[in-house]
Each structure stands twice: as C-alpha cells, then as structure tokens.
Amino acid sequence: MKESTAKLLHRAQDAIEAADILLTNDKVDIAGGRAYYAMFYTTEALLNEKGLEFNKHSGFMQRLGRISLRQMSLILNITAG
C-alpha cells in the first residue's frame, strides 16, 4: 500500500471516530458531515492506490462526476457476482 493511501485511510478512520463521538452527543448534522468525509477519504484512497491522485476536494469531485460506474469498476478491478 502506498504511504499516501495509508494516510488517507487514517484520515477516514479519524473521521469515523469523530462522527461516533458527535453522534453520542446528539450532534447528528455534524456527524453526517464527518461520515461524508470518511467515505470521501476512503474513495480517494482506493483511487489513489490505482494511480489517480487529487490535490483538492473540488478536483476529486469533478473527476468522480466524469467516471461512470463501469469505469469505476474497471479502475478498481471489481467484478459483479
């Protein structure tokens, strides 16, 4: 695993832990934001491992919007069934 991928996965784990703490304290809206970033960092880590790197959230989102589900499955080497 690339070091940059491991860092992204660590950020995802931190976001999950923060969301859990926020949920425990009834901060549901803010916890949702942390959960979003956990998914964002995890997806970015998967793509990073396949050689797609992004400097900004906006660049990541723009690129992700242009990738079809089929292309994503090919990038990540995922097969159905």
PDB file of C-alpha atoms in Angstrom:
ATOM      1  CA  MET A   1       0.000   0.000   0.000  1.00  0.00           C
ATOM      2  CA  LYS A   2       1.254   3.473  -0.853  1.00  0.00           C
ATOM      3  CA  GLU A   3       2.089   5.741   2.057  1.00  0.00           C
ATOM      4  CA  SER A   4      -0.310   8.381   0.704  1.00  0.00           C
ATOM      5  CA  THR A   5      -3.099   5.771   0.615  1.00  0.00           C
ATOM      6  CA  ALA A   6      -2.420   4.793   4.223  1.00  0.00           C
ATOM      7  CA  LYS A   7      -2.616   8.466   5.246  1.00  0.00           C
ATOM      8  CA  LEU A   8      -5.979   8.841   3.521  1.00  0.00           C
ATOM      9  CA  LEU A   9      -7.310   5.724   5.240  1.00  0.00           C
ATOM     10  CA  HIS A  10      -6.073   7.081   8.571  1.00  0.00           C
ATOM     11  CA  ARG A  11      -7.965  10.325   7.887  1.00  0.00           C
ATOM     12  CA  ALA A  12     -11.061   8.255   7.102  1.00  0.00           C
ATOM     13  CA  GLN A  13     -10.722   6.388  10.390  1.00  0.00           C
ATOM     14  CA  ASP A  14     -10.330   9.683  12.273  1.00  0.00           C
ATOM     15  CA  ALA A  15     -13.489  10.999  10.602  1.00  0.00           C
ATOM     16  CA  ILE A  16     -15.411   7.854  11.620  1.00  0.00           C
ATOM     17  CA  GLU A  17     -14.244   8.216  15.212  1.00  0.00           C
ATOM     18  CA  ALA A  18     -15.239  11.898  15.232  1.00  0.00           C
ATOM     19  CA  ALA A  19     -18.663  11.044  13.796  1.00  0.00           C
ATOM     20  CA  ASP A  20     -19.171   8.448  16.520  1.00  0.00           C
ATOM     21  CA  ILE A  21     -18.319  10.969  19.255  1.00  0.00           C
ATOM     22  CA  LEU A  22     -20.632  13.543  17.697  1.00  0.00           C
ATOM     23  CA  LEU A  23     -23.490  11.027  17.430  1.00  0.00           C
ATOM     24  CA  THR A  24     -23.015  10.086  21.073  1.00  0.00           C
ATOM     25  CA  ASN A  25     -23.534  13.766  21.888  1.00  0.00           C
ATOM     26  CA  ASP A  26     -26.645  14.127  19.652  1.00  0.00           C
ATOM     27  CA  LYS A  27     -24.839  16.238  17.042  1.00  0.00           C
ATOM     28  CA  VAL A  28     -26.394  14.357  14.138  1.00  0.00           C
ATOM     29  CA  ASP A  29     -25.945  17.002  11.417  1.00  0.00           C
ATOM     30  CA  ILE A  30     -22.269  17.496  12.193  1.00  0.00           C
ATOM     31  CA  ALA A  31     -21.747  13.724  12.486  1.00  0.00           C
ATOM     32  CA  GLY A  32     -23.198  13.366   8.992  1.00  0.00           C
ATOM     33  CA  GLY A  33     -20.528  15.698   7.674  1.00  0.00           C
ATOM     34  CA  ARG A  34     -17.784  13.618   9.289  1.00  0.00           C
ATOM     35  CA  ALA A  35     -19.343  10.439   7.866  1.00  0.00           C
ATOM     36  CA  TYR A  36     -19.329  12.050   4.408  1.00  0.00           C
ATOM     37  CA  TYR A  37     -15.634  12.803   4.736  1.00  0.00           C
ATOM     38  CA  ALA A  38     -14.928   9.256   5.901  1.00  0.00           C
ATOM     39  CA  MET A  39     -16.475   7.982   2.655  1.00  0.00           C
ATOM     40  CA  PHE A  40     -14.669  10.677   0.667  1.00  0.00           C
ATOM     41  CA  TYR A  41     -11.245   9.778   2.093  1.00  0.00           C
ATOM     42  CA  THR A  42     -11.894   6.052   1.603  1.00  0.00           C
ATOM     43  CA  THR A  43     -12.883   6.533  -2.043  1.00  0.00           C
ATOM     44  CA  GLU A  44      -9.926   8.831  -2.600  1.00  0.00           C
ATOM     45  CA  ALA A  45      -7.636   6.187  -1.049  1.00  0.00           C
ATOM     46  CA  LEU A  46      -8.958   3.486  -3.404  1.00  0.00           C
ATOM     47  CA  LEU A  47      -8.411   5.691  -6.445  1.00  0.00           C
ATOM     48  CA  ASN A  48      -5.021   6.849  -5.137  1.00  0.00           C
ATOM     49  CA  GLU A  49      -3.890   3.242  -4.903  1.00  0.00           C
ATOM     50  CA  LYS A  50      -4.782   2.865  -8.596  1.00  0.00           C
ATOM     51  CA  GLY A  51      -2.722   5.928  -9.553  1.00  0.00           C
ATOM     52  CA  LEU A  52      -5.384   8.648  -9.554  1.00  0.00           C
ATOM     53  CA  GLU A  53      -4.298  11.460  -7.243  1.00  0.00           C
ATOM     54  CA  PHE A  54      -6.084  14.711  -6.436  1.00  0.00           C
ATOM     55  CA  ASN A  55      -4.913  17.925  -4.771  1.00  0.00           C
ATOM     56  CA  LYS A  56      -8.315  19.379  -3.931  1.00  0.00           C
ATOM     57  CA  HIS A  57     -11.762  18.147  -2.975  1.00  0.00           C
ATOM     58  CA  SER A  58     -13.207  20.041  -5.955  1.00  0.00           C
ATOM     59  CA  GLY A  59     -10.834  18.311  -8.385  1.00  0.00           C
ATOM     60  CA  PHE A  60     -11.719  14.930  -6.928  1.00  0.00           C
ATOM     61  CA  MET A  61     -15.448  15.620  -7.181  1.00  0.00           C
ATOM     62  CA  GLN A  62     -15.140  16.930 -10.732  1.00  0.00           C
ATOM     63  CA  ARG A  63     -13.232  13.824 -11.822  1.00  0.00           C
ATOM     64  CA  LEU A  64     -15.559  11.485  -9.957  1.00  0.00           C
ATOM     65  CA  GLY A  65     -18.519  13.063 -11.743  1.00  0.00           C
ATOM     66  CA  ARG A  66     -17.000  12.104 -15.091  1.00  0.00           C
ATOM     67  CA  ILE A  67     -16.370   8.473 -14.150  1.00  0.00           C
ATOM     68  CA  SER A  68     -19.190   6.033 -14.861  1.00  0.00           C
ATOM     69  CA  LEU A  69     -19.898   3.098 -12.563  1.00  0.00           C
ATOM     70  CA  ARG A  70     -18.495   0.774 -15.222  1.00  0.00           C
ATOM     71  CA  GLN A  71     -15.299   2.804 -15.469  1.00  0.00           C
ATOM     72  CA  MET A  72     -15.017   2.854 -11.671  1.00  0.00           C
ATOM     73  CA  SER A  73     -15.360  -0.936 -11.500  1.00  0.00           C
ATOM     74  CA  LEU A  74     -12.639  -1.283 -14.146  1.00  0.00           C
ATOM     75  CA  ILE A  75     -10.351   1.161 -12.312  1.00  0.00           C
ATOM     76  CA  LEU A  76     -10.792  -0.713  -9.055  1.00  0.00           C
ATOM     77  CA  ASN A  77     -10.801  -4.112 -10.792  1.00  0.00           C
ATOM     78  CA  ILE A  78     -14.169  -5.073  -9.322  1.00  0.00           C
ATOM     79  CA  THR A  79     -16.346  -7.709 -10.954  1.00  0.00           C
ATOM     80  CA  ALA A  80     -20.018  -8.332 -10.358  1.00  0.00           C
ATOM     81  CA  GLY A  81     -21.243 -11.513  -8.779  1.00  0.00           C
TER      82      GLY A  81
END
